[in-house]
PDB file of C-alpha atoms in Angstrom:
ATOM      1  CA  MET P   1     134.774 103.467  56.072  1.00  0.00           C
ATOM      2  CA  THR P   2     131.186 102.930  57.177  1.00  0.00           C
ATOM      3  CA  SER P   3     128.372 105.278  56.175  1.00  0.00           C
ATOM      4  CA  GLU P   4     128.288 106.547  59.769  1.00  0.00           C
ATOM      5  CA  SER P   5     132.009 107.372  59.629  1.00  0.00           C
ATOM      6  CA  GLN P   6     131.449 109.100  56.286  1.00  0.00           C
ATOM      7  CA  ARG P   7     128.700 111.189  57.885  1.00  0.00           C
ATOM      8  CA  LYS P   8     130.969 112.160  60.767  1.00  0.00           C
ATOM      9  CA  LEU P   9     133.793 113.048  58.367  1.00  0.00           C
ATOM     10  CA  GLN P  10     131.468 115.308  56.376  1.00  0.00           C
ATOM     11  CA  LYS P  11     130.267 116.952  59.599  1.00  0.00           C
ATOM     12  CA  LEU P  12     133.857 117.536  60.708  1.00  0.00           C
ATOM     13  CA  GLN P  13     134.705 119.119  57.366  1.00  0.00           C
ATOM     14  CA  GLU P  14     131.742 121.481  57.675  1.00  0.00           C
ATOM     15  CA  ILE P  15     132.568 122.504  61.257  1.00  0.00           C
ATOM     16  CA  THR P  16     136.278 123.061  60.621  1.00  0.00           C
ATOM     17  CA  ALA P  17     135.961 124.745  57.205  1.00  0.00           C
ATOM     18  CA  PRO P  18     136.190 128.376  58.498  1.00  0.00           C
ATOM     19  CA  TYR P  19     139.424 127.779  60.438  1.00  0.00           C
ATOM     20  CA  GLU P  20     143.052 128.085  59.323  1.00  0.00           C
ATOM     21  CA  ALA P  21     144.588 125.618  61.767  1.00  0.00           C
ATOM     22  CA  LEU P  22     143.483 122.223  63.083  1.00  0.00           C
ATOM     23  CA  LEU P  23     144.747 121.083  66.503  1.00  0.00           C
ATOM     24  CA  TYR P  24     144.180 117.380  67.124  1.00  0.00           C
ATOM     25  CA  ASP P  25     144.236 115.512  70.403  1.00  0.00           C
ATOM     26  CA  VAL P  26     145.652 111.980  70.045  1.00  0.00           C
ATOM     27  CA  ASP P  27     144.366 109.487  72.614  1.00  0.00           C
ATOM     28  CA  GLY P  28     140.666 108.912  71.976  1.00  0.00           C
ATOM     29  CA  THR P  29     140.609 111.403  69.087  1.00  0.00           C
ATOM     30  CA  LEU P  30     143.079 110.347  66.396  1.00  0.00           C
ATOM     31  CA  ALA P  31     143.824 107.022  68.098  1.00  0.00           C
ATOM     32  CA  ASP P  32     141.163 104.572  69.265  1.00  0.00           C
ATOM     33  CA  ASN P  33     143.136 103.628  72.369  1.00  0.00           C
ATOM     34  CA  MET P  34     141.330 104.883  75.468  1.00  0.00           C
ATOM     35  CA  LEU P  35     140.500 101.368  76.662  1.00  0.00           C
ATOM     36  CA  ALA P  36     144.178 100.464  76.355  1.00  0.00           C
ATOM     37  CA  HIS P  37     145.165 103.530  78.382  1.00  0.00           C
ATOM     38  CA  LYS P  38     142.574 102.670  81.049  1.00  0.00           C
ATOM     39  CA  LEU P  39     143.873  99.111  81.320  1.00  0.00           C
ATOM     40  CA  SER P  40     147.454 100.424  81.549  1.00  0.00           C
ATOM     41  CA  TYR P  41     146.515 102.781  84.394  1.00  0.00           C
ATOM     42  CA  LYS P  42     144.619  99.978  86.140  1.00  0.00           C
ATOM     43  CA  ALA P  43     147.598  97.605  85.865  1.00  0.00           C
ATOM     44  CA  ALA P  44     150.049 100.237  87.122  1.00  0.00           C
ATOM     45  CA  ALA P  45     147.764 101.166  90.030  1.00  0.00           C
ATOM     46  CA  ALA P  46     147.377  97.493  90.973  1.00  0.00           C
ATOM     47  CA  GLU P  47     151.146  97.320  91.507  1.00  0.00           C
ATOM     48  CA  TYR P  48     150.600  99.883  94.277  1.00  0.00           C
ATOM     49  CA  GLY P  49     147.674  97.972  95.779  1.00  0.00           C
ATOM     50  CA  VAL P  50     145.048 100.264  94.229  1.00  0.00           C
ATOM     51  CA  ASP P  51     141.947  98.757  92.584  1.00  0.00           C
ATOM     52  CA  LEU P  52     141.416 101.649  90.192  1.00  0.00           C
ATOM     53  CA  ASN P  53     137.930 102.561  88.956  1.00  0.00           C
ATOM     54  CA  THR P  54     138.735 103.592  85.382  1.00  0.00           C
ATOM     55  CA  ASP P  55     135.928 106.176  85.328  1.00  0.00           C
ATOM     56  CA  LEU P  56     138.634 108.407  86.804  1.00  0.00           C
ATOM     57  CA  ILE P  57     140.515 108.140  83.496  1.00  0.00           C
ATOM     58  CA  ASP P  58     137.452 109.422  81.610  1.00  0.00           C
ATOM     59  CA  GLU P  59     137.208 112.363  84.016  1.00  0.00           C
ATOM     60  CA  THR P  60     140.868 113.277  83.554  1.00  0.00           C
ATOM     61  CA  ALA P  61     141.037 112.700  79.775  1.00  0.00           C
ATOM     62  CA  GLY P  62     143.808 114.835  78.322  1.00  0.00           C
ATOM     63  CA  TRP P  63     145.648 115.390  81.614  1.00  0.00           C
ATOM     64  CA  PRO P  64     149.388 114.675  81.701  1.00  0.00           C
ATOM     65  CA  THR P  65     150.067 111.199  83.109  1.00  0.00           C
ATOM     66  CA  VAL P  66     151.859 112.615  86.165  1.00  0.00           C
ATOM     67  CA  ALA P  67     148.792 114.729  86.989  1.00  0.00           C
ATOM     68  CA  VAL P  68     146.546 111.657  86.700  1.00  0.00           C
ATOM     69  CA  ALA P  69     148.928 109.787  89.021  1.00  0.00           C
ATOM     70  CA  LYS P  70     148.587 112.580  91.599  1.00  0.00           C
ATOM     71  CA  GLU P  71     144.797 112.392  91.340  1.00  0.00           C
ATOM     72  CA  ILE P  72     144.838 108.608  91.809  1.00  0.00           C
ATOM     73  CA  ALA P  73     146.970 109.013  94.943  1.00  0.00           C
ATOM     74  CA  ARG P  74     144.664 111.724  96.258  1.00  0.00           C
ATOM     75  CA  ARG P  75     141.433 109.819  95.689  1.00  0.00           C
ATOM     76  CA  TYR P  76     142.738 106.527  97.019  1.00  0.00           C
ATOM     77  CA  GLN P  77     144.553 108.209  99.917  1.00  0.00           C
ATOM     78  CA  THR P  78     147.888 106.605  99.167  1.00  0.00           C
ATOM     79  CA  THR P  79     151.387 107.792  98.356  1.00  0.00           C
ATOM     80  CA  PHE P  80     153.836 106.846  95.633  1.00  0.00           C
ATOM     81  CA  ASP P  81     156.347 108.551  93.346  1.00  0.00           C
ATOM     82  CA  PHE P  82     154.242 110.159  90.604  1.00  0.00           C
ATOM     83  CA  GLU P  83     157.097 110.178  88.064  1.00  0.00           C
ATOM     84  CA  VAL P  84     157.833 106.492  88.687  1.00  0.00           C
ATOM     85  CA  PHE P  85     154.126 105.630  88.381  1.00  0.00           C
ATOM     86  CA  SER P  86     153.901 107.645  85.145  1.00  0.00           C
ATOM     87  CA  LYS P  87     156.867 105.819  83.606  1.00  0.00           C
ATOM     88  CA  ARG P  88     155.497 102.438  84.679  1.00  0.00           C
ATOM     89  CA  LYS P  89     152.080 103.189  83.185  1.00  0.00           C
ATOM     90  CA  SER P  90     153.711 104.270  79.904  1.00  0.00           C
ATOM     91  CA  ALA P  91     155.880 101.134  79.873  1.00  0.00           C
ATOM     92  CA  ILE P  92     152.829  98.886  80.313  1.00  0.00           C
ATOM     93  CA  PHE P  93     151.012 100.732  77.520  1.00  0.00           C
ATOM     94  CA  ILE P  94     153.978 100.383  75.155  1.00  0.00           C
ATOM     95  CA  GLU P  95     154.677  96.728  76.048  1.00  0.00           C
ATOM     96  CA  ARG P  96     151.110  95.438  75.846  1.00  0.00           C
ATOM     97  CA  PHE P  97     149.016  97.723  73.668  1.00  0.00           C
ATOM     98  CA  ILE P  98     150.661 100.339  71.481  1.00  0.00           C
ATOM     99  CA  GLN P  99     151.454  98.247  68.407  1.00  0.00           C
ATOM    100  CA  ASN P 100     147.782  97.234  68.095  1.00  0.00           C
ATOM    101  CA  THR P 101     146.496 100.820  68.154  1.00  0.00           C
ATOM    102  CA  GLN P 102     143.966 101.619  65.428  1.00  0.00           C
ATOM    103  CA  PRO P 103     143.063 105.106  64.223  1.00  0.00           C
ATOM    104  CA  VAL P 104     139.633 106.659  64.652  1.00  0.00           C
ATOM    105  CA  ASP P 105     138.938 106.321  60.934  1.00  0.00           C
ATOM    106  CA  TYR P 106     136.937 109.492  60.269  1.00  0.00           C
ATOM    107  CA  VAL P 107     139.301 111.704  62.290  1.00  0.00           C
ATOM    108  CA  LEU P 108     142.357 110.319  60.496  1.00  0.00           C
ATOM    109  CA  ALA P 109     140.544 110.780  57.161  1.00  0.00           C
ATOM    110  CA  HIS P 110     139.819 114.387  58.153  1.00  0.00           C
ATOM    111  CA  LEU P 111     143.490 115.047  58.890  1.00  0.00           C
ATOM    112  CA  LEU P 112     144.598 113.457  55.606  1.00  0.00           C
ATOM    113  CA  ALA P 113     141.997 115.440  53.637  1.00  0.00           C
ATOM    114  CA  ASN P 114     143.337 118.688  55.108  1.00  0.00           C
ATOM    115  CA  GLU P 115     147.048 117.894  54.903  1.00  0.00           C
ATOM    116  CA  GLY P 116     148.749 120.632  52.879  1.00  0.00           C
ATOM    117  CA  ILE P 117     145.554 122.732  52.904  1.00  0.00           C
ATOM    118  CA  LYS P 118     145.303 123.797  56.547  1.00  0.00           C
ATOM    119  CA  ARG P 119     147.967 124.134  59.231  1.00  0.00           C
ATOM    120  CA  ILE P 120     148.027 121.014  61.403  1.00  0.00           C
ATOM    121  CA  GLY P 121     149.198 120.609  64.988  1.00  0.00           C
ATOM    122  CA  ILE P 122     149.005 117.860  67.608  1.00  0.00           C
ATOM    123  CA  VAL P 123     148.216 118.821  71.229  1.00  0.00           C
ATOM    124  CA  SER P 124     148.249 115.974  73.734  1.00  0.00           C
ATOM    125  CA  GLY P 125     148.744 115.365  77.445  1.00  0.00           C
ATOM    126  CA  GLY P 126     150.775 112.259  76.633  1.00  0.00           C
ATOM    127  CA  SER P 127     154.557 111.908  76.778  1.00  0.00           C
ATOM    128  CA  ARG P 128     156.494 112.707  73.607  1.00  0.00           C
ATOM    129  CA  SER P 129     158.115 109.263  73.423  1.00  0.00           C
ATOM    130  CA  THR P 130     154.782 107.404  73.648  1.00  0.00           C
ATOM    131  CA  LEU P 131     153.020 109.804  71.291  1.00  0.00           C
ATOM    132  CA  GLN P 132     155.682 109.447  68.621  1.00  0.00           C
ATOM    133  CA  ILE P 133     155.172 105.668  68.599  1.00  0.00           C
ATOM    134  CA  THR P 134     151.365 106.025  68.518  1.00  0.00           C
ATOM    135  CA  LEU P 135     151.482 108.551  65.667  1.00  0.00           C
ATOM    136  CA  LYS P 136     153.783 106.282  63.668  1.00  0.00           C
ATOM    137  CA  VAL P 137     151.540 103.227  64.211  1.00  0.00           C
ATOM    138  CA  ILE P 138     148.426 105.102  62.967  1.00  0.00           C
ATOM    139  CA  ASP P 139     150.360 106.659  60.029  1.00  0.00           C
ATOM    140  CA  VAL P 140     150.227 110.293  61.180  1.00  0.00           C
ATOM    141  CA  GLU P 141     154.003 110.657  61.550  1.00  0.00           C
ATOM    142  CA  GLY P 142     155.264 113.553  59.403  1.00  0.00           C
ATOM    143  CA  ARG P 143     151.751 114.808  58.611  1.00  0.00           C
ATOM    144  CA  PHE P 144     151.715 117.685  61.118  1.00  0.00           C
ATOM    145  CA  GLU P 145     153.813 120.797  61.732  1.00  0.00           C
ATOM    146  CA  THR P 146     153.999 120.912  65.513  1.00  0.00           C
ATOM    147  CA  LEU P 147     153.605 118.558  68.465  1.00  0.00           C
ATOM    148  CA  VAL P 148     152.849 119.926  71.937  1.00  0.00           C
ATOM    149  CA  CYS P 149     152.827 117.305  74.686  1.00  0.00           C
ATOM    150  CA  ALA P 150     153.286 116.783  78.425  1.00  0.00           C
ATOM    151  CA  GLY P 151     156.022 118.969  79.842  1.00  0.00           C
ATOM    152  CA  ASP P 152     156.117 121.477  76.992  1.00  0.00           C
ATOM    153  CA  THR P 153     154.107 123.982  79.061  1.00  0.00           C
ATOM    154  CA  PRO P 154     154.014 124.532  82.851  1.00  0.00           C
ATOM    155  CA  LYS P 155     150.372 123.400  82.938  1.00  0.00           C
ATOM    156  CA  GLY P 156     148.463 120.938  80.788  1.00  0.00           C
ATOM    157  CA  LYS P 157     144.807 120.746  79.749  1.00  0.00           C
ATOM    158  CA  PRO P 158     142.387 122.301  80.807  1.00  0.00           C
ATOM    159  CA  ASP P 159     144.887 125.167  80.953  1.00  0.00           C
ATOM    160  CA  PRO P 160     145.032 126.997  77.592  1.00  0.00           C
ATOM    161  CA  ALA P 161     148.848 127.013  77.512  1.00  0.00           C
ATOM    162  CA  PRO P 162     149.364 123.881  75.321  1.00  0.00           C
ATOM    163  CA  PHE P 163     146.926 125.174  72.689  1.00  0.00           C
ATOM    164  CA  LEU P 164     148.351 128.687  72.735  1.00  0.00           C
ATOM    165  CA  LEU P 165     151.863 127.290  72.296  1.00  0.00           C
ATOM    166  CA  ALA P 166     150.735 125.244  69.285  1.00  0.00           C
ATOM    167  CA  ALA P 167     149.097 128.325  67.732  1.00  0.00           C
ATOM    168  CA  GLU P 168     152.262 130.345  68.340  1.00  0.00           C
ATOM    169  CA  GLN P 169     154.433 127.662  66.751  1.00  0.00           C
ATOM    170  CA  LEU P 170     152.132 127.541  63.721  1.00  0.00           C
ATOM    171  CA  GLY P 171     152.005 131.339  63.515  1.00  0.00           C
ATOM    172  CA  VAL P 172     148.193 131.319  63.514  1.00  0.00           C
ATOM    173  CA  ASP P 173     145.879 133.549  65.566  1.00  0.00           C
ATOM    174  CA  PRO P 174     144.215 131.406  68.286  1.00  0.00           C
ATOM    175  CA  GLN P 175     140.786 132.547  67.076  1.00  0.00           C
ATOM    176  CA  LYS P 176     141.571 130.948  63.709  1.00  0.00           C
ATOM    177  CA  CYS P 177     142.361 127.567  65.317  1.00  0.00           C
ATOM    178  CA  ILE P 178     139.913 124.769  66.055  1.00  0.00           C
ATOM    179  CA  VAL P 179     140.594 121.946  68.502  1.00  0.00           C
ATOM    180  CA  LEU P 180     139.405 118.372  67.853  1.00  0.00           C
ATOM    181  CA  GLU P 181     138.916 116.569  71.169  1.00  0.00           C
ATOM    182  CA  ASP P 182     137.147 113.703  72.932  1.00  0.00           C
ATOM    183  CA  GLY P 183     137.291 114.958  76.526  1.00  0.00           C
ATOM    184  CA  ASP P 184     136.093 117.852  78.663  1.00  0.00           C
ATOM    185  CA  PRO P 185     139.557 118.997  79.852  1.00  0.00           C
ATOM    186  CA  GLY P 186     140.659 119.526  76.248  1.00  0.00           C
ATOM    187  CA  VAL P 187     137.470 121.362  75.361  1.00  0.00           C
ATOM    188  CA  GLN P 188     137.907 123.627  78.387  1.00  0.00           C
ATOM    189  CA  GLY P 189     141.482 124.300  77.323  1.00  0.00           C
ATOM    190  CA  ALA P 190     140.307 125.266  73.843  1.00  0.00           C
ATOM    191  CA  ILE P 191     137.630 127.593  75.241  1.00  0.00           C
ATOM    192  CA  ASN P 192     140.173 129.146  77.613  1.00  0.00           C
ATOM    193  CA  ALA P 193     142.485 129.717  74.633  1.00  0.00           C
ATOM    194  CA  GLY P 194     139.742 131.450  72.645  1.00  0.00           C
ATOM    195  CA  MET P 195     139.665 128.719  70.018  1.00  0.00           C
ATOM    196  CA  GLY P 196     136.906 126.819  68.304  1.00  0.00           C
ATOM    197  CA  TRP P 197     136.361 123.208  69.337  1.00  0.00           C
ATOM    198  CA  VAL P 198     134.533 120.045  68.379  1.00  0.00           C
ATOM    199  CA  ARG P 199     133.943 116.852  70.391  1.00  0.00           C
ATOM    200  CA  ILE P 200     134.575 114.089  67.862  1.00  0.00           C
ATOM    201  CA  ASP P 201     132.679 111.607  70.048  1.00  0.00           C
ATOM    202  CA  GLN P 202     129.521 113.751  69.961  1.00  0.00           C
ATOM    203  CA  LEU P 203     129.137 114.292  66.207  1.00  0.00           C
TER     204      LEU P 203
END
């Protein structure tokens, strides 16, 4: 780990020290795979004749894939089956990118340092099947107590529901949970849930 990663790890430890539970986002937080997700969305959109500007994926970071598909259709004034698009995007990601996923080293180190000390949950807008592969590839499989993902709550980030469900499953007061995120929707969800938060990309 570089000295900069060591600094970020130390900062994360300081920020999260007062909390009982740690709720990690996956894509862009534990896993360094946002470019891969952007390219997967772009490839899926191209199959529908859409030349996607991937800035939209930054704006919707943490949204369920189906919700992103709806937003793409809205912005580009086109129509397609959102569920079919979502499955195609996930298939492209799995086929072309997932096995090469690397962890964000200081975030993974933070999780490992707190394993067995604090309660650990995963809260992501991704599909369970894709997330389980990603978590296995970056060696996080079996290192957390709960996984909340797309479809587990009626609304996804920035709604607080996914975070509140994770807290409930861990049996921890939301005010004693801190969310580790890389996107605004997740941060808003944490704030709406009354939890602490930290943007790992702004340490």
